[in-house]
GROMACS .gro file of C-alpha atoms in nm:
model
  103
    1MET     CA    1  18.472  -4.505  21.043
    2ILE     CA    2  18.652  -4.628  20.736
    3LEU     CA    3  19.024  -4.564  20.705
    4THR     CA    4  19.205  -4.594  20.375
    5GLY     CA    5  19.563  -4.514  20.296
    6LYS     CA    6  19.717  -4.251  20.522
    7HIS     CA    7  19.424  -4.201  20.764
    8HIS     CA    8  19.171  -4.053  20.521
    9ILE     CA    9  18.812  -4.080  20.637
   10VAL     CA   10  18.575  -4.175  20.361
   11GLY     CA   11  18.197  -4.124  20.368
   12VAL     CA   12  18.142  -4.093  20.743
   13CYS     CA   13  18.220  -3.735  20.837
   14VAL     CA   14  18.116  -3.505  20.559
   15ARG     CA   15  18.102  -3.131  20.609
   16ARG     CA   16  17.793  -2.971  20.459
   17PHE     CA   17  17.811  -2.609  20.366
   18ALA     CA   18  17.519  -2.368  20.383
   19SER     CA   19  17.494  -2.342  20.006
   20LYS     CA   20  17.435  -2.715  19.977
   21ALA     CA   21  17.181  -2.718  20.261
   22ALA     CA   22  16.981  -2.442  20.093
   23THR     CA   23  16.934  -2.649  19.779
   24GLN     CA   24  16.807  -2.949  19.978
   25HIS     CA   25  16.508  -2.759  20.124
   26GLU     CA   26  16.412  -2.562  19.817
   27GLY     CA   27  16.086  -2.754  19.771
   28GLY     CA   28  15.946  -2.622  20.099
   29MET     CA   29  16.033  -2.267  20.009
   30ASP     CA   30  15.856  -2.300  19.674
   31LEU     CA   31  15.548  -2.436  19.847
   32TRP     CA   32  15.519  -2.137  20.083
   33LYS     CA   33  15.591  -1.896  19.800
   34LYS     CA   34  15.298  -2.045  19.606
   35PHE     CA   35  15.075  -2.027  19.916
   36SER     CA   36  15.160  -1.658  19.950
   37LEU     CA   37  15.109  -1.570  19.586
   38PHE     CA   38  14.799  -1.777  19.514
   39GLY     CA   39  14.641  -1.789  19.859
   40ALA     CA   40  14.723  -1.497  20.085
   41ILE     CA   41  14.735  -1.213  19.831
   42PRO     CA   42  14.396  -1.297  19.670
   43CYS     CA   43  14.238  -1.330  20.017
   44VAL     CA   44  14.365  -0.984  20.115
   45GLY     CA   45  14.226  -0.840  19.790
   46ILE     CA   46  13.886  -1.003  19.835
   47LEU     CA   47  13.856  -0.891  20.197
   48THR     CA   48  13.960  -0.536  20.104
   49PHE     CA   49  13.689  -0.523  19.837
   50LYS     CA   50  13.431  -0.662  20.083
   51THR     CA   51  13.525  -0.403  20.345
   52ILE     CA   52  13.490  -0.118  20.095
   53LEU     CA   53  13.144  -0.243  19.993
   54ASP     CA   54  13.036  -0.273  20.358
   55MET     CA   55  13.154   0.081  20.431
   56LYS     CA   56  12.957   0.218  20.135
   57LYS     CA   57  12.645   0.026  20.236
   58HIS     CA   58  12.639   0.130  20.602
   59GLY     CA   59  12.778   0.481  20.569
   60HIS     CA   60  12.892   0.687  20.866
   61ASP     CA   61  12.693   0.654  21.185
   62GLU     CA   62  12.625   0.947  21.413
   63ARG     CA   63  12.839   0.961  21.722
   64PRO     CA   64  12.679   0.846  22.047
   65PRO     CA   65  12.564   1.103  22.302
   66PHE     CA   66  12.825   1.213  22.555
   67VAL     CA   67  12.788   1.077  22.907
   68ALA     CA   68  13.032   1.213  23.167
   69TYR     CA   69  13.128   0.899  23.359
   70ASP     CA   70  13.362   0.957  23.655
   71HIS     CA   71  13.599   0.671  23.565
   72LEU     CA   72  13.661   0.776  23.201
   73ARG     CA   73  13.887   1.049  23.061
   74ILE     CA   74  14.075   1.109  23.388
   75ARG     CA   75  14.354   1.365  23.339
   76ASN     CA   76  14.598   1.377  23.631
   77LYS     CA   77  14.847   1.589  23.438
   78ARG     CA   78  14.847   1.765  23.104
   79PHE     CA   79  14.979   1.604  22.786
   80PRO     CA   80  15.320   1.744  22.685
   81TRP     CA   81  15.198   1.853  22.338
   82GLY     CA   82  14.948   2.106  22.209
   83ASP     CA   83  14.713   2.253  22.466
   84GLY     CA   84  14.757   1.950  22.696
   85ARG     CA   85  14.394   1.838  22.682
   86ARG     CA   86  14.400   1.628  22.364
   87SER     CA   87  14.574   1.292  22.328
   88LEU     CA   88  14.839   1.242  22.061
   89PHE     CA   89  14.598   1.079  21.814
   90HIS     CA   90  14.294   1.288  21.901
   91ASN     CA   91  13.998   1.280  21.661
   92PRO     CA   92  13.743   1.553  21.742
   93HIS     CA   93  13.458   1.352  21.586
   94THR     CA   94  13.504   1.035  21.791
   95ASN     CA   95  13.716   1.128  22.097
   96PRO     CA   96  13.547   1.354  22.352
   97LEU     CA   97  13.737   1.575  22.593
   98PRO     CA   98  13.663   1.539  22.968
   99ASP     CA   99  13.385   1.799  22.940
  100GLY     CA  100  13.226   1.670  22.616
  101TYR     CA  101  13.266   1.663  22.239
  102GLU     CA  102  13.421   1.953  22.053
  103ALA     CA  103  13.185   2.157  21.838
   0.00000   0.00000   0.00000
């Protein structure tokens, strides 16, 4: 600790405000911004395009035959919406009811 004059501390204890600290680490923020813009966004676009092509190539498969297993689709009480048999996100093409697929 350096004392000069009437007890002024010089160069040892310096208070750093948040605005100054933000400018010191700006290089790291720029690096991650560039990774996001030139790395992550193009990868998402390429994978989206690939997924669309795969879906067009394979098409929609037929649903598997219904097998009434005892341990699946157990309903101890009715759902509080609709007729009580269908789950909240029920899809009649892919989700069978306890007694089989809907028409």
